[in-house]
Tab-separated table of N, CA and C in Angstrom:
chain	number	residue	atom	x	y	z
A	759	MET	N	0.833	-1.238	-0.045
A	759	MET	CA	0.190	-0.044	-0.003
A	759	MET	C	0.684	1.202	-0.061
A	760	PRO	N	0.623	2.090	-0.724
A	760	PRO	CA	1.324	3.517	-0.706
A	760	PRO	C	1.314	4.342	0.465
A	761	ALA	N	2.096	4.785	0.901
A	761	ALA	CA	2.221	5.663	2.148
A	761	ALA	C	1.577	7.310	1.921
A	762	ILE	N	0.688	7.381	3.049
A	762	ILE	CA	-0.019	8.545	3.282
A	762	ILE	C	1.268	9.895	3.062
A	763	THR	N	0.701	10.841	2.829
A	763	THR	CA	1.593	12.123	2.941
A	763	THR	C	2.193	12.198	4.236
A	764	SER	N	3.601	12.640	4.251
A	764	SER	CA	4.222	12.678	5.872
A	764	SER	C	3.395	13.930	6.750
A	765	LEU	N	2.686	15.138	5.854
A	765	LEU	CA	1.926	16.035	6.541
A	765	LEU	C	1.079	15.363	7.420
A	766	LEU	N	0.530	14.343	7.068
A	766	LEU	CA	-0.561	13.630	7.706
A	766	LEU	C	-0.055	12.702	8.645
A	767	HIS	N	0.779	11.970	8.212
A	767	HIS	CA	1.331	10.706	9.043
A	767	HIS	C	2.187	11.314	10.170
A	768	ASP	N	2.997	12.202	9.981
A	768	ASP	CA	3.672	12.639	11.046
A	768	ASP	C	3.253	13.777	11.753
A	769	ARG	N	1.972	14.166	11.706
A	769	ARG	CA	0.985	14.921	12.450
A	769	ARG	C	1.071	14.336	14.009
A	770	TRP	N	1.070	15.034	14.837
A	770	TRP	CA	1.122	14.659	16.234
A	770	TRP	C	0.317	16.129	17.097
A	771	SER	N	-0.075	15.817	18.190
A	771	SER	CA	-0.605	17.021	18.915
A	771	SER	C	0.558	17.292	20.162
A	772	PRO	N	1.325	18.163	20.174
A	772	PRO	CA	2.027	18.352	21.294
A	772	PRO	C	1.449	19.267	22.429
A	773	ARG	N	2.065	19.092	23.430
A	773	ARG	CA	1.850	20.178	24.710
A	773	ARG	C	2.896	20.807	25.098
A	774	GLU	N	4.167	20.805	24.457
A	774	GLU	CA	5.378	21.598	24.659
A	774	GLU	C	5.939	22.327	23.434
A	775	TRP	N	5.946	23.652	23.524
A	775	TRP	CA	6.050	24.704	22.493
A	775	TRP	C	7.537	25.325	22.805
A	776	ALA	N	8.220	25.317	21.471
A	776	ALA	CA	9.481	26.798	21.657
A	776	ALA	C	8.929	27.815	21.559
A	777	ALA	N	9.919	28.660	22.041
A	777	ALA	CA	9.418	30.231	22.445
A	777	ALA	C	9.240	30.904	20.921
A	778	THR	N	9.603	30.242	19.892
A	778	THR	CA	9.446	31.111	18.553
A	778	THR	C	8.368	31.441	18.304
A	779	PRO	N	8.303	32.582	17.843
A	779	PRO	CA	6.769	33.364	17.429
A	779	PRO	C	6.334	32.675	16.388
A	780	VAL	N	4.948	32.927	16.136
A	780	VAL	CA	4.482	32.367	14.908
A	780	VAL	C	4.234	33.689	14.069
A	781	THR	N	4.616	33.909	13.203
A	781	THR	CA	4.542	35.252	12.203
A	781	THR	C	3.257	35.657	11.498
A	782	ASP	N	3.168	36.948	11.136
A	782	ASP	CA	1.977	37.214	10.589
A	782	ASP	C	1.690	36.639	9.529
A	783	GLU	N	2.522	36.204	8.459
A	783	GLU	CA	2.679	35.703	7.372
A	783	GLU	C	2.167	34.136	7.761
A	784	GLU	N	2.572	33.525	8.561
A	784	GLU	CA	2.073	32.188	9.026
A	784	GLU	C	0.871	31.949	9.424
A	785	VAL	N	0.421	33.154	10.342
A	785	VAL	CA	-1.069	33.362	10.716
A	785	VAL	C	-2.084	33.298	9.584
A	786	ALA	N	-1.687	34.532	8.714
A	786	ALA	CA	-2.354	34.276	7.448
A	786	ALA	C	-2.513	33.049	6.474
A	787	LEU	N	-1.591	32.350	6.454
A	787	LEU	CA	-1.379	31.121	5.677
A	787	LEU	C	-2.312	29.960	6.533
A	788	LEU	N	-2.269	30.157	7.801
A	788	LEU	CA	-3.175	29.117	8.282
A	788	LEU	C	-4.763	29.692	8.234
A	789	LEU	N	-5.043	30.565	8.151
A	789	LEU	CA	-6.684	31.034	7.562
A	789	LEU	C	-6.803	31.037	6.542
A	790	GLU	N	-5.894	31.136	5.638
A	790	GLU	CA	-5.769	30.996	4.140
A	790	GLU	C	-6.590	29.371	3.810
A	791	ALA	N	-5.758	28.592	4.419
A	791	ALA	CA	-5.995	27.012	4.337
A	791	ALA	C	-7.294	26.810	4.794
A	792	ALA	N	-7.673	27.533	5.757
A	792	ALA	CA	-9.156	27.266	6.370
A	792	ALA	C	-10.185	27.896	5.181
A	793	ARG	N	-9.731	28.757	4.735
A	793	ARG	CA	-10.553	29.406	3.872
A	793	ARG	C	-10.910	28.450	2.884
A	794	TRP	N	-9.995	27.824	2.238
A	794	TRP	CA	-10.102	26.851	1.172
A	794	TRP	C	-10.654	25.534	1.620
A	795	ALA	N	-11.300	25.037	2.966
A	795	ALA	CA	-11.642	23.951	3.321
A	795	ALA	C	-13.098	23.882	2.465
A	796	PRO	N	-13.349	22.425	2.077
A	796	PRO	CA	-14.579	22.474	1.621
A	796	PRO	C	-15.976	22.638	2.551
A	797	SER	N	-16.902	23.108	2.316
A	797	SER	CA	-18.192	23.330	2.900
A	797	SER	C	-19.668	23.311	2.381
A	798	ALA	N	-20.579	22.657	2.962
A	798	ALA	CA	-21.570	22.420	2.462
A	798	ALA	C	-22.197	23.786	1.686
A	799	ARG	N	-22.578	23.780	0.650
A	799	ARG	CA	-23.086	24.897	0.194
A	799	ARG	C	-22.142	26.036	0.100
A	800	ASN	N	-20.893	25.764	0.333
A	800	ASN	CA	-19.897	26.914	0.155
A	800	ASN	C	-20.279	27.898	1.014
A	801	ARG	N	-20.962	27.410	2.311
A	801	ARG	CA	-21.194	28.547	3.131
A	801	ARG	C	-19.971	29.326	4.124
A	802	GLN	N	-19.206	28.153	4.196
A	802	GLN	CA	-17.926	28.612	4.811
A	802	GLN	C	-18.340	28.932	6.379
A	803	PRO	N	-19.230	28.100	7.036
A	803	PRO	CA	-19.534	28.431	8.316
A	803	PRO	C	-18.444	28.447	9.632
A	804	TRP	N	-17.540	29.438	9.619
A	804	TRP	CA	-16.645	29.049	10.280
A	804	TRP	C	-15.970	30.585	10.684
A	805	ARG	N	-15.575	31.077	11.686
A	805	ARG	CA	-15.048	32.118	12.323
A	805	ARG	C	-13.779	31.920	13.149
A	806	PHE	N	-12.656	32.440	13.157
A	806	PHE	CA	-11.618	32.383	14.093
A	806	PHE	C	-11.210	33.547	14.645
A	807	LEU	N	-10.860	33.311	15.841
A	807	LEU	CA	-10.082	34.572	16.745
A	807	LEU	C	-8.699	34.067	17.034
A	808	THR	N	-7.877	34.906	16.490
A	808	THR	CA	-6.379	34.537	16.793
A	808	THR	C	-5.795	35.382	17.888
A	809	GLY	N	-4.665	34.568	18.318
A	809	GLY	CA	-3.747	35.625	19.385
A	809	GLY	C	-2.667	35.117	19.740
A	810	ARG	N	-1.713	36.140	19.814
A	810	ARG	CA	-0.515	35.589	20.234
A	810	ARG	C	0.061	36.464	21.444
A	811	PRO	N	1.007	35.948	22.475
A	811	PRO	CA	1.422	36.846	23.452
A	811	PRO	C	1.579	38.485	23.075
A	812	GLY	N	1.003	39.132	23.784
A	812	GLY	CA	1.204	40.562	23.570
A	812	GLY	C	0.131	41.151	22.781
A	813	GLU	N	-0.890	40.487	22.446
A	813	GLU	CA	-2.062	40.809	21.941
A	813	GLU	C	-3.120	40.683	22.707
A	814	ALA	N	-4.173	41.624	22.432
A	814	ALA	CA	-5.132	41.800	23.367
A	814	ALA	C	-6.225	40.454	23.071
A	815	SER	N	-6.174	40.014	21.882
A	815	SER	CA	-7.104	38.603	21.900
A	815	SER	C	-6.317	37.625	22.577
A	816	TYR	N	-5.144	37.258	22.558
A	816	TYR	CA	-4.247	36.390	23.289
A	816	TYR	C	-4.698	36.671	24.812
A	817	GLU	N	-4.866	37.764	25.353
A	817	GLU	CA	-5.124	37.859	26.801
A	817	GLU	C	-6.683	37.420	26.844
A	818	VAL	N	-7.612	37.578	26.310
A	818	VAL	CA	-8.816	37.227	26.271
A	818	VAL	C	-8.744	35.807	26.054
A	819	LEU	N	-8.165	35.472	25.066
A	819	LEU	CA	-8.060	33.492	25.048
A	819	LEU	C	-7.750	33.071	26.092
A	820	SER	N	-6.315	33.576	26.653
A	820	SER	CA	-5.614	32.809	27.776
A	820	SER	C	-6.246	32.727	28.858
A	821	ARG	N	-7.260	33.855	29.178
A	821	ARG	CA	-8.021	33.738	30.521
A	821	ARG	C	-9.135	32.502	30.510
A	822	HIS	N	-9.244	31.782	29.114
A	822	HIS	CA	-10.388	30.964	29.190
A	822	HIS	C	-9.946	29.617	29.013
A	823	VAL	N	-8.736	29.367	29.033
A	823	VAL	CA	-8.057	27.930	28.533
A	823	VAL	C	-8.502	26.978	29.584
A	824	GLY	N	-8.930	27.263	30.639
A	824	GLY	CA	-9.186	26.374	31.699
A	824	GLY	C	-8.349	25.278	32.151
A	825	VAL	N	-8.733	24.146	32.038
A	825	VAL	CA	-7.719	23.055	32.483
A	825	VAL	C	-6.640	22.832	31.437
A	826	SER	N	-6.625	23.252	30.194
A	826	SER	CA	-5.630	23.173	29.099
A	826	SER	C	-4.698	24.282	29.458
A	827	ASP	N	-4.123	24.148	30.482
A	827	ASP	CA	-3.178	25.292	30.628
A	827	ASP	C	-1.838	25.292	30.044
A	828	TRP	N	-1.656	23.956	29.570
A	828	TRP	CA	-0.533	23.547	28.960
A	828	TRP	C	-0.556	24.745	27.496
A	829	ALA	N	-1.624	25.057	27.202
A	829	ALA	CA	-1.801	25.662	25.788
A	829	ALA	C	-1.339	27.033	25.709
A	830	LEU	N	-1.205	27.545	27.236
A	830	LEU	CA	-0.514	29.013	27.487
A	830	LEU	C	1.076	28.871	27.025
A	831	GLY	N	1.406	28.005	27.016
A	831	GLY	CA	3.053	27.900	26.441
A	831	GLY	C	3.278	28.303	24.669
A	832	ALA	N	2.002	28.033	24.016
A	832	ALA	CA	1.933	28.313	22.711
A	832	ALA	C	1.769	29.574	22.097
A	833	PRO	N	2.597	29.743	21.175
A	833	PRO	CA	3.037	31.189	20.420
A	833	PRO	C	1.427	31.514	19.773
A	834	LEU	N	0.531	30.663	19.551
A	834	LEU	CA	-0.488	31.445	18.899
A	834	LEU	C	-1.711	30.447	19.446
A	835	LEU	N	-3.021	30.968	19.889
A	835	LEU	CA	-4.231	30.442	20.267
A	835	LEU	C	-5.106	30.794	19.171
A	836	VAL	N	-6.091	29.910	18.722
A	836	VAL	CA	-7.141	30.074	17.696
A	836	VAL	C	-8.248	29.591	18.465
A	837	LEU	N	-9.398	30.340	18.600
A	837	LEU	CA	-10.457	30.214	18.820
A	837	LEU	C	-11.368	29.589	17.446
A	838	ASN	N	-12.185	28.427	17.715
A	838	ASN	CA	-12.787	27.853	16.352
A	838	ASN	C	-14.027	28.151	16.694
A	839	VAL	N	-14.944	29.024	15.856
A	839	VAL	CA	-16.180	29.042	16.128
A	839	VAL	C	-17.244	28.700	14.810
A	840	ALA	N	-18.283	27.951	14.942
A	840	ALA	CA	-19.251	27.484	14.075
A	840	ALA	C	-20.111	28.709	13.925
A	841	VAL	N	-20.680	28.909	12.814
A	841	VAL	CA	-21.667	29.846	12.590
A	841	VAL	C	-22.725	29.060	11.965
A	842	ASP	N	-23.879	28.995	12.645
A	842	ASP	CA	-25.323	28.497	12.313
A	842	ASP	C	-25.784	28.945	10.994
A	843	TRP	N	-26.330	27.871	10.467
A	843	TRP	CA	-26.998	28.653	9.425
A	843	TRP	C	-28.652	29.272	9.530
A	844	PRO	N	-28.795	30.248	8.780
A	844	PRO	CA	-30.254	30.826	9.190
A	844	PRO	C	-31.243	30.027	8.923
A	845	GLU	N	-31.701	28.774	8.303
A	845	GLU	CA	-32.436	27.850	8.340
A	845	GLU	C	-32.047	26.571	9.129
A	846	PRO	N	-33.087	25.835	9.649
A	846	PRO	CA	-32.530	24.716	10.294
A	846	PRO	C	-32.117	23.610	9.378
A	847	ALA	N	-31.153	22.766	9.597
A	847	ALA	CA	-30.575	21.599	8.989
A	847	ALA	C	-30.839	20.661	9.596
A	848	THR	N	-30.714	19.397	8.834
A	848	THR	CA	-30.979	18.023	9.390
A	848	THR	C	-29.984	17.659	9.915
A	849	VAL	N	-28.521	17.937	9.154
A	849	VAL	CA	-27.659	17.480	9.904
A	849	VAL	C	-26.748	18.945	10.182
A	850	ASP	N	-25.741	18.658	11.066
A	850	ASP	CA	-25.138	19.715	11.743
A	850	ASP	C	-24.121	20.263	10.951
A	851	PHE	N	-24.306	20.722	9.832
A	851	PHE	CA	-22.998	21.008	8.745
A	851	PHE	C	-22.203	21.806	9.086
A	852	PRO	N	-22.673	23.098	10.156
A	852	PRO	CA	-21.511	24.092	10.445
A	852	PRO	C	-20.328	23.210	11.485
A	853	LEU	N	-20.732	22.487	12.257
A	853	LEU	CA	-19.775	21.677	13.094
A	853	LEU	C	-18.886	20.921	12.267
A	854	TYR	N	-19.538	20.129	11.413
A	854	TYR	CA	-18.715	19.202	10.515
A	854	TYR	C	-18.017	20.121	9.684
A	855	ASP	N	-18.396	21.185	9.066
A	855	ASP	CA	-17.675	22.084	8.175
A	855	ASP	C	-16.210	22.744	9.053
A	856	LEU	N	-16.730	23.667	10.307
A	856	LEU	CA	-15.537	23.836	11.134
A	856	LEU	C	-14.536	22.909	11.249
A	857	GLY	N	-14.707	21.501	11.530
A	857	GLY	CA	-13.587	20.601	11.695
A	857	GLY	C	-12.886	20.416	10.386
A	858	GLN	N	-13.417	20.381	9.126
A	858	GLN	CA	-12.677	20.565	7.990
A	858	GLN	C	-11.969	21.415	7.733
A	859	ALA	N	-12.331	22.848	8.351
A	859	ALA	CA	-11.495	23.954	8.369
A	859	ALA	C	-10.347	23.911	9.191
A	860	VAL	N	-10.533	23.371	10.512
A	860	VAL	CA	-9.307	23.238	11.455
A	860	VAL	C	-8.613	22.220	10.908
A	861	ALA	N	-9.156	21.289	10.339
A	861	ALA	CA	-7.955	20.175	9.761
A	861	ALA	C	-7.103	20.799	8.673
A	862	HIS	N	-7.810	21.501	7.885
A	862	HIS	CA	-7.087	22.186	6.688
A	862	HIS	C	-5.825	23.222	7.413
A	863	MET	N	-6.337	23.819	8.436
A	863	MET	CA	-5.235	24.771	9.159
A	863	MET	C	-4.042	24.021	9.726
A	864	SER	N	-4.374	22.481	10.190
A	864	SER	CA	-3.351	21.652	10.728
A	864	SER	C	-2.566	21.144	9.595
A	865	VAL	N	-3.009	20.952	8.789
A	865	VAL	CA	-2.276	20.368	7.525
A	865	VAL	C	-1.050	21.674	6.937
A	866	GLN	N	-1.647	22.894	6.833
A	866	GLN	CA	-0.989	23.663	6.781
A	866	GLN	C	-0.144	24.130	7.550
A	867	ALA	N	-0.314	23.928	8.803
A	867	ALA	CA	0.720	24.264	9.801
A	867	ALA	C	1.819	23.154	9.862
A	868	GLY	N	1.806	21.826	9.465
A	868	GLY	CA	2.613	21.230	9.000
A	868	GLY	C	3.811	21.520	7.907
A	869	ALA	N	2.672	22.109	6.916
A	869	ALA	CA	3.613	22.515	5.995
A	869	ALA	C	4.782	23.689	6.206
A	870	LEU	N	4.336	24.366	7.304
A	870	LEU	CA	5.204	25.600	7.757
A	870	LEU	C	6.062	25.316	9.009
A	871	GLY	N	6.225	23.804	9.324
A	871	GLY	CA	6.805	23.389	10.195
A	871	GLY	C	6.488	23.550	11.752
A	872	LEU	N	5.049	23.960	11.499
A	872	LEU	CA	4.247	24.152	12.956
A	872	LEU	C	3.385	23.016	13.357
A	873	PHE	N	3.235	22.839	14.419
A	873	PHE	CA	2.450	21.733	14.907
A	873	PHE	C	1.006	22.441	15.747
A	874	GLY	N	0.041	21.614	15.622
A	874	GLY	CA	-1.317	22.185	16.399
A	874	GLY	C	-1.880	21.510	17.095
A	875	ARG	N	-2.631	21.571	18.399
A	875	ARG	CA	-3.165	20.811	19.134
A	875	ARG	C	-4.447	21.394	19.439
A	876	GLN	N	-5.703	20.588	18.962
A	876	GLN	CA	-7.019	21.146	18.957
A	876	GLN	C	-7.362	20.710	20.676
A	877	PHE	N	-8.321	21.605	21.159
A	877	PHE	CA	-8.769	21.191	22.409
A	877	PHE	C	-10.192	21.826	22.641
A	878	ALA	N	-10.888	21.078	23.311
A	878	ALA	CA	-12.464	21.435	23.690
A	878	ALA	C	-12.522	21.709	25.442
A	879	SER	N	-11.384	21.628	26.082
A	879	SER	CA	-11.710	21.702	27.620
A	879	SER	C	-11.468	23.112	27.920
A	880	PHE	N	-12.178	24.268	27.384
A	880	PHE	CA	-12.010	25.641	28.041
A	880	PHE	C	-13.404	26.213	28.007
A	881	ASP	N	-13.224	27.295	28.764
A	881	ASP	CA	-14.710	27.950	29.458
A	881	ASP	C	-15.203	28.539	27.943
A	882	ARG	N	-16.373	27.813	27.625
A	882	ARG	CA	-17.008	28.081	26.427
A	882	ARG	C	-17.952	29.277	26.682
A	883	ALA	N	-18.799	29.189	28.198
A	883	ALA	CA	-19.644	30.424	28.543
A	883	ALA	C	-18.968	31.656	28.893
A	884	GLY	N	-17.606	31.469	29.238
A	884	GLY	CA	-16.626	32.852	29.451
A	884	GLY	C	-16.398	33.291	28.406
A	885	ILE	N	-15.829	32.478	27.117
A	885	ILE	CA	-15.259	33.363	26.055
A	885	ILE	C	-16.580	33.608	25.183
A	886	THR	N	-17.627	33.170	25.123
A	886	THR	CA	-18.890	33.632	24.508
A	886	THR	C	-19.173	34.993	24.944
A	887	ALA	N	-19.170	35.180	26.629
A	887	ALA	CA	-19.673	36.210	26.926
A	887	ALA	C	-18.409	37.671	26.872
A	888	ALA	N	-17.132	37.334	26.674
A	888	ALA	CA	-16.316	37.791	26.823
A	888	ALA	C	-15.998	38.593	25.492
A	889	LEU	N	-16.560	37.636	24.442
A	889	LEU	CA	-16.337	38.038	23.188
A	889	LEU	C	-17.800	38.705	22.636
A	890	GLY	N	-18.691	38.560	23.603
A	890	GLY	CA	-20.326	38.848	22.929
A	890	GLY	C	-20.604	38.248	21.524
A	891	LEU	N	-20.414	36.906	21.639
A	891	LEU	CA	-20.755	36.071	20.526
A	891	LEU	C	-22.303	35.963	20.462
A	892	PRO	N	-22.872	36.298	19.721
A	892	PRO	CA	-24.368	36.144	19.315
A	892	PRO	C	-24.803	34.501	19.297
A	893	PRO	N	-26.042	34.295	19.595
A	893	PRO	CA	-26.636	32.744	19.429
A	893	PRO	C	-26.039	31.963	18.437
A	894	SER	N	-25.794	32.642	17.299
A	894	SER	CA	-25.891	31.871	15.936
A	894	SER	C	-24.131	31.598	15.805
A	895	GLN	N	-23.426	31.923	16.655
A	895	GLN	CA	-21.905	31.496	16.739
A	895	GLN	C	-21.509	30.894	17.927
A	896	ARG	N	-20.789	29.723	17.721
A	896	ARG	CA	-20.690	28.745	18.620
A	896	ARG	C	-19.245	28.618	18.806
A	897	ALA	N	-18.596	28.878	20.293
A	897	ALA	CA	-17.024	28.519	20.310
A	897	ALA	C	-17.295	26.995	20.214
A	898	VAL	N	-16.528	26.409	19.561
A	898	VAL	CA	-16.356	24.999	19.628
A	898	VAL	C	-15.277	24.328	20.169
A	899	THR	N	-13.962	24.603	19.730
A	899	THR	CA	-12.578	24.363	20.095
A	899	THR	C	-11.596	25.532	20.032
A	900	MET	N	-10.590	25.448	20.510
A	900	MET	CA	-9.663	26.250	20.473
A	900	MET	C	-8.273	25.286	19.854
A	901	THR	N	-7.276	25.831	19.280
A	901	THR	CA	-6.180	25.286	18.768
A	901	THR	C	-5.254	26.031	19.219
A	902	ALA	N	-3.905	25.519	19.779
A	902	ALA	CA	-2.625	26.035	20.037
A	902	ALA	C	-1.677	25.557	18.848
A	903	PHE	N	-1.120	26.545	18.603
A	903	PHE	CA	-0.124	26.264	17.226
A	903	PHE	C	1.226	26.867	17.845
A	904	GLY	N	2.252	26.081	17.122
A	904	GLY	CA	3.895	26.663	17.291
A	904	GLY	C	4.649	25.445	16.907
A	905	ARG	N	5.905	25.725	17.208
A	905	ARG	CA	6.854	24.939	16.755
A	905	ARG	C	7.113	23.954	18.067
A	906	LEU	N	7.832	22.940	18.003
A	906	LEU	CA	7.990	21.921	18.992
A	906	LEU	C	9.103	22.650	19.805
A	907	ARG	N	9.024	22.448	21.225
A	907	ARG	CA	10.164	22.503	22.145
A	907	ARG	C	11.318	21.707	21.795
A	908	PRO	N	12.588	21.968	21.876
A	908	PRO	CA	13.586	21.329	21.308
A	908	PRO	C	13.649	20.361	22.383
A	909	GLY	N	13.917	18.858	21.565
A	909	GLY	CA	13.849	17.309	22.321
A	909	GLY	C	12.917	16.804	22.159
A	910	ALA	N	11.441	17.453	22.143
A	910	ALA	CA	10.134	16.933	21.985
A	910	ALA	C	9.899	15.849	21.170
A	911	GLU	N	9.549	14.849	21.729
A	911	GLU	CA	9.365	13.634	20.684
A	911	GLU	C	8.112	13.084	20.916
A	912	PRO	N	7.222	12.706	19.752
A	912	PRO	CA	6.069	12.274	19.634
A	912	PRO	C	5.963	10.985	20.537
A	913	PRO	N	4.857	10.856	21.411
A	913	PRO	CA	4.571	9.532	21.843
A	913	PRO	C	4.480	8.447	20.864
A	914	ALA	N	4.469	7.125	21.435
A	914	ALA	CA	4.116	6.175	20.663
A	914	ALA	C	2.331	6.179	19.993
A	915	ARG	N	1.941	5.942	18.807
A	915	ARG	CA	0.619	6.243	18.746
A	915	ARG	C	0.313	4.942	17.986
A	916	GLU	N	-0.856	4.796	18.137
A	916	GLU	CA	-1.600	3.576	17.338
A	916	GLU	C	-2.798	4.025	16.681
A	917	ARG	N	-3.076	3.276	15.553
A	917	ARG	CA	-4.086	3.700	14.843
A	917	ARG	C	-4.918	2.182	15.006
A	918	VAL	N	-6.224	2.246	14.650
A	918	VAL	CA	-6.866	1.198	14.492
A	918	VAL	C	-6.589	0.581	13.131
A	919	ASP	N	-6.662	-0.792	12.716
A	919	ASP	CA	-6.286	-1.393	11.387
A	919	ASP	C	-7.088	-0.966	10.280
A	920	PRO	N	-6.797	-0.375	9.308
A	920	PRO	CA	-7.995	0.008	8.299
A	920	PRO	C	-9.129	-0.814	8.037
A	921	ALA	N	-8.974	-2.145	8.194
A	921	ALA	CA	-10.220	-2.983	8.083
A	921	ALA	C	-11.254	-2.651	9.018
A	922	GLU	N	-10.927	-2.049	10.255
A	922	GLU	CA	-12.018	-1.724	11.215
A	922	GLU	C	-12.602	-0.464	10.834
A	923	LEU	N	-12.119	0.378	9.976
A	923	LEU	CA	-12.736	1.487	9.439
A	923	LEU	C	-14.028	1.352	8.757
A	924	LEU	N	-13.782	0.183	8.086
A	924	LEU	CA	-15.116	-0.074	7.033
A	924	LEU	C	-16.242	-0.719	7.695
A	925	LEU	N	-17.505	-0.155	7.547
A	925	LEU	CA	-18.755	-0.726	7.739
A	925	LEU	C	-19.087	-1.712	6.906
A	926	ARG	N	-19.515	-2.961	7.381
A	926	ARG	CA	-19.891	-3.833	6.565
A	926	ARG	C	-21.502	-4.002	6.448
A	927	LEU	N	-21.973	-4.161	5.209
A	927	LEU	CA	-23.531	-4.654	4.882
A	927	LEU	C	-23.979	-5.626	6.031
A	928	PRO	N	-25.245	-5.691	6.534
A	928	PRO	CA	-25.581	-6.894	7.317
A	928	PRO	C	-25.826	-8.044	6.175
A	929	ALA	N	-25.486	-8.947	7.123
A	929	ALA	CA	-25.707	-10.411	6.213
A	929	ALA	C	-26.900	-10.876	5.625
């Protein structure tokens, strides 16, 4: 079987970051990657708040990381927000589409030599209030981005066998 791209295979979610800043250009490229993610009806139902140390947005985001305090060492925090459609949907496309956009950001991060760790254990109510998000915008996850701390190594990872991924028709 051919190997998948190293951008996917070598991706992992660290908790230890180098102090090296994430540049304006790198932030712009992460957002551009998200912009090109597929979405149902091309609605692109996602918004992001980025923050780096010293920026007002970082101060707001960092106050709400909660038990994910390891993220405070990352040089870039991103709040990932799903934007609901005006009409009811039978499938929650905004959440699905936001996930694709964040995945695109993660692959782009790898191409830039960055790593990302997405997390959901943050104070959603607090960040929603602090930002004045309307009910149509849901703070879903945050992602910490940065370069690895020197000497950081990925833990051993296991994946399920590819055969387990396939559903089978009933006999």
